[in-house]
CSV table of C-alpha atoms in Angstrom, one decimal:
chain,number,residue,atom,x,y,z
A,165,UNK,CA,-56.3,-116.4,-100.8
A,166,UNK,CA,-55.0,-112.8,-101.3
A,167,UNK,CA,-51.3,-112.5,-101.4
A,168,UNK,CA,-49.7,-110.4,-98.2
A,169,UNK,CA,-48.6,-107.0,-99.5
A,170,UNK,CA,-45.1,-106.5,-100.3
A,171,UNK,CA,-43.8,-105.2,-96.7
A,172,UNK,CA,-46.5,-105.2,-94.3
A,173,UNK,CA,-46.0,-103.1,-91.0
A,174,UNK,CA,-48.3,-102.0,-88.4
A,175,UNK,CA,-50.2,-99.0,-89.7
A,176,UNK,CA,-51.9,-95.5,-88.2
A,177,UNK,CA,-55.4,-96.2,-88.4
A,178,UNK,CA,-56.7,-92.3,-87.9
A,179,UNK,CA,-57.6,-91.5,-91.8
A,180,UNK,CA,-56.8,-93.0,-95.0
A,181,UNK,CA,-55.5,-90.1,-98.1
A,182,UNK,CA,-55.9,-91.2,-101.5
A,183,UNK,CA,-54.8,-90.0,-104.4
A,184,UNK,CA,-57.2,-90.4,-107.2
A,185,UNK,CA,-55.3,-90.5,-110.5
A,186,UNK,CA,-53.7,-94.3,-110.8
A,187,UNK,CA,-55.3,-95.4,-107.4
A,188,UNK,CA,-58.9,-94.2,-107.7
A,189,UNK,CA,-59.7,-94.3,-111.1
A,190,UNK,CA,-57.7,-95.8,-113.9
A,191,UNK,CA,-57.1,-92.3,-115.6
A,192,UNK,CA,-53.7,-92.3,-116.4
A,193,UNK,CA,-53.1,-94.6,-119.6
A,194,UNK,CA,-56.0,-92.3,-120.9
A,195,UNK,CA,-54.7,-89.2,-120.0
A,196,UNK,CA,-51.3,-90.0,-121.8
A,197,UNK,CA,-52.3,-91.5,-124.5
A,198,UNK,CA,-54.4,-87.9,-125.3
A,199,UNK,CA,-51.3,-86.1,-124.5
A,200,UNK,CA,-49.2,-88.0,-126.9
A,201,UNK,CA,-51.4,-87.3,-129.5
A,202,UNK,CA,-51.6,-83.9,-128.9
A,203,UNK,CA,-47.9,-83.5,-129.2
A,204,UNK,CA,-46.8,-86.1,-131.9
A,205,UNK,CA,-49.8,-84.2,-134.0
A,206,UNK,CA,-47.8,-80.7,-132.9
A,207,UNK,CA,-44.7,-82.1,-134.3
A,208,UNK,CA,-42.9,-83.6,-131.0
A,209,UNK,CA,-43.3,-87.1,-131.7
A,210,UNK,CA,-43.9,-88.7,-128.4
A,211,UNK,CA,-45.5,-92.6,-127.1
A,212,UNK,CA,-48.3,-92.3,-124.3
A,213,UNK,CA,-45.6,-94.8,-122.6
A,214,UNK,CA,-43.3,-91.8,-122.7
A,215,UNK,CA,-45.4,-89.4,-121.5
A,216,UNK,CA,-47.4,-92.1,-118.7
A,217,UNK,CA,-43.8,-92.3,-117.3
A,218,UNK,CA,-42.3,-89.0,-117.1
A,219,UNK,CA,-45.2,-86.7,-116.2
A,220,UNK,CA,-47.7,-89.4,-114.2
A,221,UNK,CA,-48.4,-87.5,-110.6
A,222,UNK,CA,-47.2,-84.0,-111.5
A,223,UNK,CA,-49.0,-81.1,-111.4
A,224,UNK,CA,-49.4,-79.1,-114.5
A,225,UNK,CA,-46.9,-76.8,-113.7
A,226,UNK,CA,-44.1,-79.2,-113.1
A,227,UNK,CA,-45.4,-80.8,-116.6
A,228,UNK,CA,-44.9,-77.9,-118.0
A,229,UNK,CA,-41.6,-76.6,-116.7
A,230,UNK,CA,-40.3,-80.2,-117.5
A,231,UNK,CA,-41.8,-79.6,-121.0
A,232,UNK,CA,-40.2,-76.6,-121.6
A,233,UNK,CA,-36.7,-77.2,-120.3
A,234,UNK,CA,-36.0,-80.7,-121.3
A,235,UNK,CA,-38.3,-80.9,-124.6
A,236,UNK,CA,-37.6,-77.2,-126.1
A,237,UNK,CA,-41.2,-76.8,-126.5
A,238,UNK,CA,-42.0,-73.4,-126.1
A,239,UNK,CA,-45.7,-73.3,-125.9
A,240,UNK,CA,-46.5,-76.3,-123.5
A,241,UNK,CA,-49.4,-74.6,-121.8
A,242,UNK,CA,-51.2,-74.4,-125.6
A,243,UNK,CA,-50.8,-78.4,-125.9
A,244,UNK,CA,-52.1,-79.1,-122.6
A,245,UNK,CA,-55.4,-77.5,-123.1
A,246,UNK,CA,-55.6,-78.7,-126.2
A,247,UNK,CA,-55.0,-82.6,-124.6
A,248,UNK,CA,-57.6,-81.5,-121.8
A,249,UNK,CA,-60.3,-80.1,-124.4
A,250,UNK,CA,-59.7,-83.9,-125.9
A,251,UNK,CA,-59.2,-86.1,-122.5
A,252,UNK,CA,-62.3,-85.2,-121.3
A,253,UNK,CA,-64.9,-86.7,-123.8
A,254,UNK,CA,-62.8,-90.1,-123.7
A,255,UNK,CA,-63.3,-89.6,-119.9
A,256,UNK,CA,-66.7,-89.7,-120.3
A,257,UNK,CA,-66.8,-92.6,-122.4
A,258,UNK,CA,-64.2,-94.9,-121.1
A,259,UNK,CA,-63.0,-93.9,-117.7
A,260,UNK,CA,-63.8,-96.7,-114.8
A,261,UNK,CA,-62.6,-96.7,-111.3
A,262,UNK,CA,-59.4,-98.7,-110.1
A,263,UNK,CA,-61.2,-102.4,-109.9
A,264,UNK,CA,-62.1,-103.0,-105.9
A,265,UNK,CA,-61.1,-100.1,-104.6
A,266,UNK,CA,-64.9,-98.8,-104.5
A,267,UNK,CA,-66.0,-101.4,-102.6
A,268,UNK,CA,-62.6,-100.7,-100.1
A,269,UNK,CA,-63.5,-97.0,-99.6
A,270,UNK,CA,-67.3,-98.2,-98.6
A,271,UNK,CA,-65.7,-100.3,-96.4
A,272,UNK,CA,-63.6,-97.8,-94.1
A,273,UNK,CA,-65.1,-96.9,-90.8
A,274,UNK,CA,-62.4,-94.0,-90.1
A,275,UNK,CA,-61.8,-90.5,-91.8
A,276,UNK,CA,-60.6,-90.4,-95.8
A,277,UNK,CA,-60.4,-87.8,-98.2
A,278,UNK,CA,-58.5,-87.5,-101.7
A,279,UNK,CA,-55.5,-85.5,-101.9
A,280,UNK,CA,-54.9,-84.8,-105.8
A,281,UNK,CA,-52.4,-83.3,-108.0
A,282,UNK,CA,-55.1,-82.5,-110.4
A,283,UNK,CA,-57.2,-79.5,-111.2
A,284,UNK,CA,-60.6,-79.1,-109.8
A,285,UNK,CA,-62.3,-79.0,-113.1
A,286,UNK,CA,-60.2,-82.2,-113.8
A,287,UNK,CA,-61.4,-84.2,-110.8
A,288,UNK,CA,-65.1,-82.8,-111.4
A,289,UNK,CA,-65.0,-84.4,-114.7
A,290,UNK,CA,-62.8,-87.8,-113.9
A,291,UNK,CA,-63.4,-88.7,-110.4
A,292,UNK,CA,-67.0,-86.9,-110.5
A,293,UNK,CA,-68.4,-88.9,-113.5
A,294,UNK,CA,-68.0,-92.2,-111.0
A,295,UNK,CA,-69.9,-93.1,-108.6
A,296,UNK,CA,-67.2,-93.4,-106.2
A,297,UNK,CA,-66.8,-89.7,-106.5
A,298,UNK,CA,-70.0,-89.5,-103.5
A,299,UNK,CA,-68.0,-91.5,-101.2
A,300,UNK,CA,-65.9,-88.8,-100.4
A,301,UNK,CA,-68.4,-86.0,-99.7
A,302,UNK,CA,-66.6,-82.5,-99.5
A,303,UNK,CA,-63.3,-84.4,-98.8
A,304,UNK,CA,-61.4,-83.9,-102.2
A,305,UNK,CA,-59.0,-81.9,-102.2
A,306,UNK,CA,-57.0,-80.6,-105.3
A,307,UNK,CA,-53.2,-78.9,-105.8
A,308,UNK,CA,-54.9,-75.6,-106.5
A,309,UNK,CA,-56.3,-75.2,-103.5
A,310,UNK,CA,-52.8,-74.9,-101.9
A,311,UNK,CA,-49.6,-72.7,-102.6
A,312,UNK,CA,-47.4,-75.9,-104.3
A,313,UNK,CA,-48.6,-79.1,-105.3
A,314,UNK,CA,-47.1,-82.6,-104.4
A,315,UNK,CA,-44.1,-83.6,-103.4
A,316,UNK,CA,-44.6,-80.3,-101.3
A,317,UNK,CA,-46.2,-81.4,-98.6
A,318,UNK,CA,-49.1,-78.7,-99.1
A,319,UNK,CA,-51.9,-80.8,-100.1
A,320,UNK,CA,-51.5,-82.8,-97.7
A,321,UNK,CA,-50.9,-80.9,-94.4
A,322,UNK,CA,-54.6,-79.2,-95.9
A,323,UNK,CA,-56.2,-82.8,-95.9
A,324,UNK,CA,-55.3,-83.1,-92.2
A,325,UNK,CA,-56.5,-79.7,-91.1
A,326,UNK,CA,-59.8,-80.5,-92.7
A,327,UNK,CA,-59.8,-84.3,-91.3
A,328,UNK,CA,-58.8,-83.4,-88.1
A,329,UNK,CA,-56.2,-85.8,-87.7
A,330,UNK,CA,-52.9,-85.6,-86.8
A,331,UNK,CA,-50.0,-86.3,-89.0
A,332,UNK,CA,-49.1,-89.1,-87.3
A,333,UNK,CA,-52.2,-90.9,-87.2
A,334,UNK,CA,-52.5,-90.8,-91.6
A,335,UNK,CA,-51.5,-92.8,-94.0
A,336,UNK,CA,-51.0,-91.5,-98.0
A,337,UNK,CA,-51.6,-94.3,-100.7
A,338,UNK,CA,-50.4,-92.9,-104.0
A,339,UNK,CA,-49.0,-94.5,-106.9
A,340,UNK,CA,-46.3,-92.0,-107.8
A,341,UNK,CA,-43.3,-90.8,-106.1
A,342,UNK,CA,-44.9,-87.3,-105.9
A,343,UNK,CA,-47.4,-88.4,-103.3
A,344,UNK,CA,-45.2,-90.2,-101.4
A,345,UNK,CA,-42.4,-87.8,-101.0
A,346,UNK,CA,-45.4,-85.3,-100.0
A,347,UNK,CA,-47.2,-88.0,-97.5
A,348,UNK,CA,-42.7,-88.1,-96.0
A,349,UNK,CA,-42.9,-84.3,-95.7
A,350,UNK,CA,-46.0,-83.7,-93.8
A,351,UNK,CA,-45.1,-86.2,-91.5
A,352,UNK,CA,-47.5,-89.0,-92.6
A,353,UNK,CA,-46.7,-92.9,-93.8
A,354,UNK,CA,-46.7,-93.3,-97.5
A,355,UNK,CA,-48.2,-96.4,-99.1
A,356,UNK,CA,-47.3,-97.2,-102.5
A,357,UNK,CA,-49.8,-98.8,-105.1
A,358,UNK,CA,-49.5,-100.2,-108.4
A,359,UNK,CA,-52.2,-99.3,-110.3
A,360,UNK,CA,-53.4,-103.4,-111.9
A,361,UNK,CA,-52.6,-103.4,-115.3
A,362,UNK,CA,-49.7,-100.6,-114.7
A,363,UNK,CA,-47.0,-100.7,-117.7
A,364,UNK,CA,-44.0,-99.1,-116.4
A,365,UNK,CA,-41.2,-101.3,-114.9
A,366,UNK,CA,-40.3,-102.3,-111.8
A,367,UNK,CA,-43.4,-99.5,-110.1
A,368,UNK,CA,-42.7,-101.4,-106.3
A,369,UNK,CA,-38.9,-100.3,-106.2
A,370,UNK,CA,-39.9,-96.9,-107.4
A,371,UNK,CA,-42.3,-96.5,-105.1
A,372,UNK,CA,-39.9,-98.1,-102.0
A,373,UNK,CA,-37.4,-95.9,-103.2
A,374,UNK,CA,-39.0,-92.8,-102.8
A,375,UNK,CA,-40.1,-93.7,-99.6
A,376,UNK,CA,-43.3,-95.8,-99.2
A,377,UNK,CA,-43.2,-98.3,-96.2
A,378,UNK,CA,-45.2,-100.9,-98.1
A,379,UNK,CA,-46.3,-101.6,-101.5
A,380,UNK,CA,-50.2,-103.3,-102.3
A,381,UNK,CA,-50.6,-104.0,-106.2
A,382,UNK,CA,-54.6,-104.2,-105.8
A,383,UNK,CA,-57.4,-103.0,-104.0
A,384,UNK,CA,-57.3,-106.6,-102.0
A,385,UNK,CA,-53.8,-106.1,-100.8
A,386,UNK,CA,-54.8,-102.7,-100.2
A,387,UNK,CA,-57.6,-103.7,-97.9
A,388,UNK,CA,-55.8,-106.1,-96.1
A,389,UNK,CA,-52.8,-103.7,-95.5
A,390,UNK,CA,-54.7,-101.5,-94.2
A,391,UNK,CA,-57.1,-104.4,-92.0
A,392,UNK,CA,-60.7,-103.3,-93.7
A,393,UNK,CA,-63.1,-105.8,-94.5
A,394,UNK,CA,-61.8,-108.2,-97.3
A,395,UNK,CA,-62.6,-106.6,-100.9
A,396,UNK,CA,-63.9,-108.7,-103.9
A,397,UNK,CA,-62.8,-107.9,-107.4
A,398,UNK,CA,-64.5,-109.7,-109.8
């Protein structure tokens, strides 16, 4: 039997916004691990856990504000191209989508779109190498389609305009406190998810903390919280 998500209250059931990174497709390990590289190589020795925690969810602005700031690296744009020019072969080889959560989008009679922090060249080549990537039609939506990217609430109050749902019928699932605190500002209910497999510590009271009313840690707690058809994983 599938365990009851941590926190289950009654939910809008207007549209469903995903983020894609961490709930979508299981990007982010990848993604860091590149970046790590990139920089240790550079001469800022960093882990992909370091990197998979601090900059997980952020635009690449913020990444590179954060970068420049807190790291003393003056140049931060330079290594994230370079980690982009690398990511995207090892996306093509190895990324997969989250496990279940395919079969849970297939399963969703109402409106859904995604609502990501990523670029669009990005999600054309990690989200649209998968097959889950046709689920979603025209419905994916990226931070550079709006003035500021997540936790503004930007992104999102564009994926209701172009649903055609109010605020208060959505739900947000995202798996970093970005999304959530952006979901909280346009007026829509954050759900957290833990990514399976997700290394950093104690990701539910994160999540809680920056706001999200409950917390699924698979695509079959996800389904149930949000009462869709169950969803095997095998």
């Amino acid at each position: 039997m599938t365990a009851r998500p941590t926190g289950a209250p009654d939910l809008p059931r207007g549209a469903i916004i995903f983020d894609c990174d961490g709930v979508l497709i299981d990007s982010e390990p990848l993604s860091a691990a590149v970046l790590a590289d990139v920089l240790t190589e550079a001469g800022h020795p960093a882990t992909a856990f370091e990197i998979h925690t601090r900059f997980s969810g952020l635009a690449a602005v913020d990444m590179i504000s954060a970068m420049r700031a807190e790291d003393g690296i003056h140049e931060p744009e330079r290594f994230l191209e370079a980690s982009r020019a690398a990511l995207f072969p090892r996306f093509a080889r190895e990324l997969e989508a989250v496990a279940g959560i395919e079969a849970l989008v297939s399963a969703l009679d109402r409106p859904y779109c995604v609502a990501s922090n990523s670029g669009i060249e990005r999600l054309d080549r990690s989200l649209g190498l998968l097959p889950i990537r046709a689920l979603f039609g025209p419905h994916v939506y990226s931070a550079e389609m709006v003035p500021r990217p997540k936790p503004a609430p930007d992104l999102v109050e564009l994926c209701l305009e172009r649903l055609g749902v109010a605020a208060r019928d959505a739900v947000m699932i995202d798996d970093n406190p970005p999304g959530i605190e952006a979901a909280r500002a346009a007026g829509v209910v954050p759900i957290g998810f833990v990514t399976p497999g997700e290394t950093r510590p104690a990701r539910e009271a994160v999540l809680r903390e920056a706001g999200a009313v409950a917390v699924a840690t698979s695509a079959e707690q996800l389904a149930h919280l949000l009462g869709v058809a169950p969803v095997a994983v095998a």
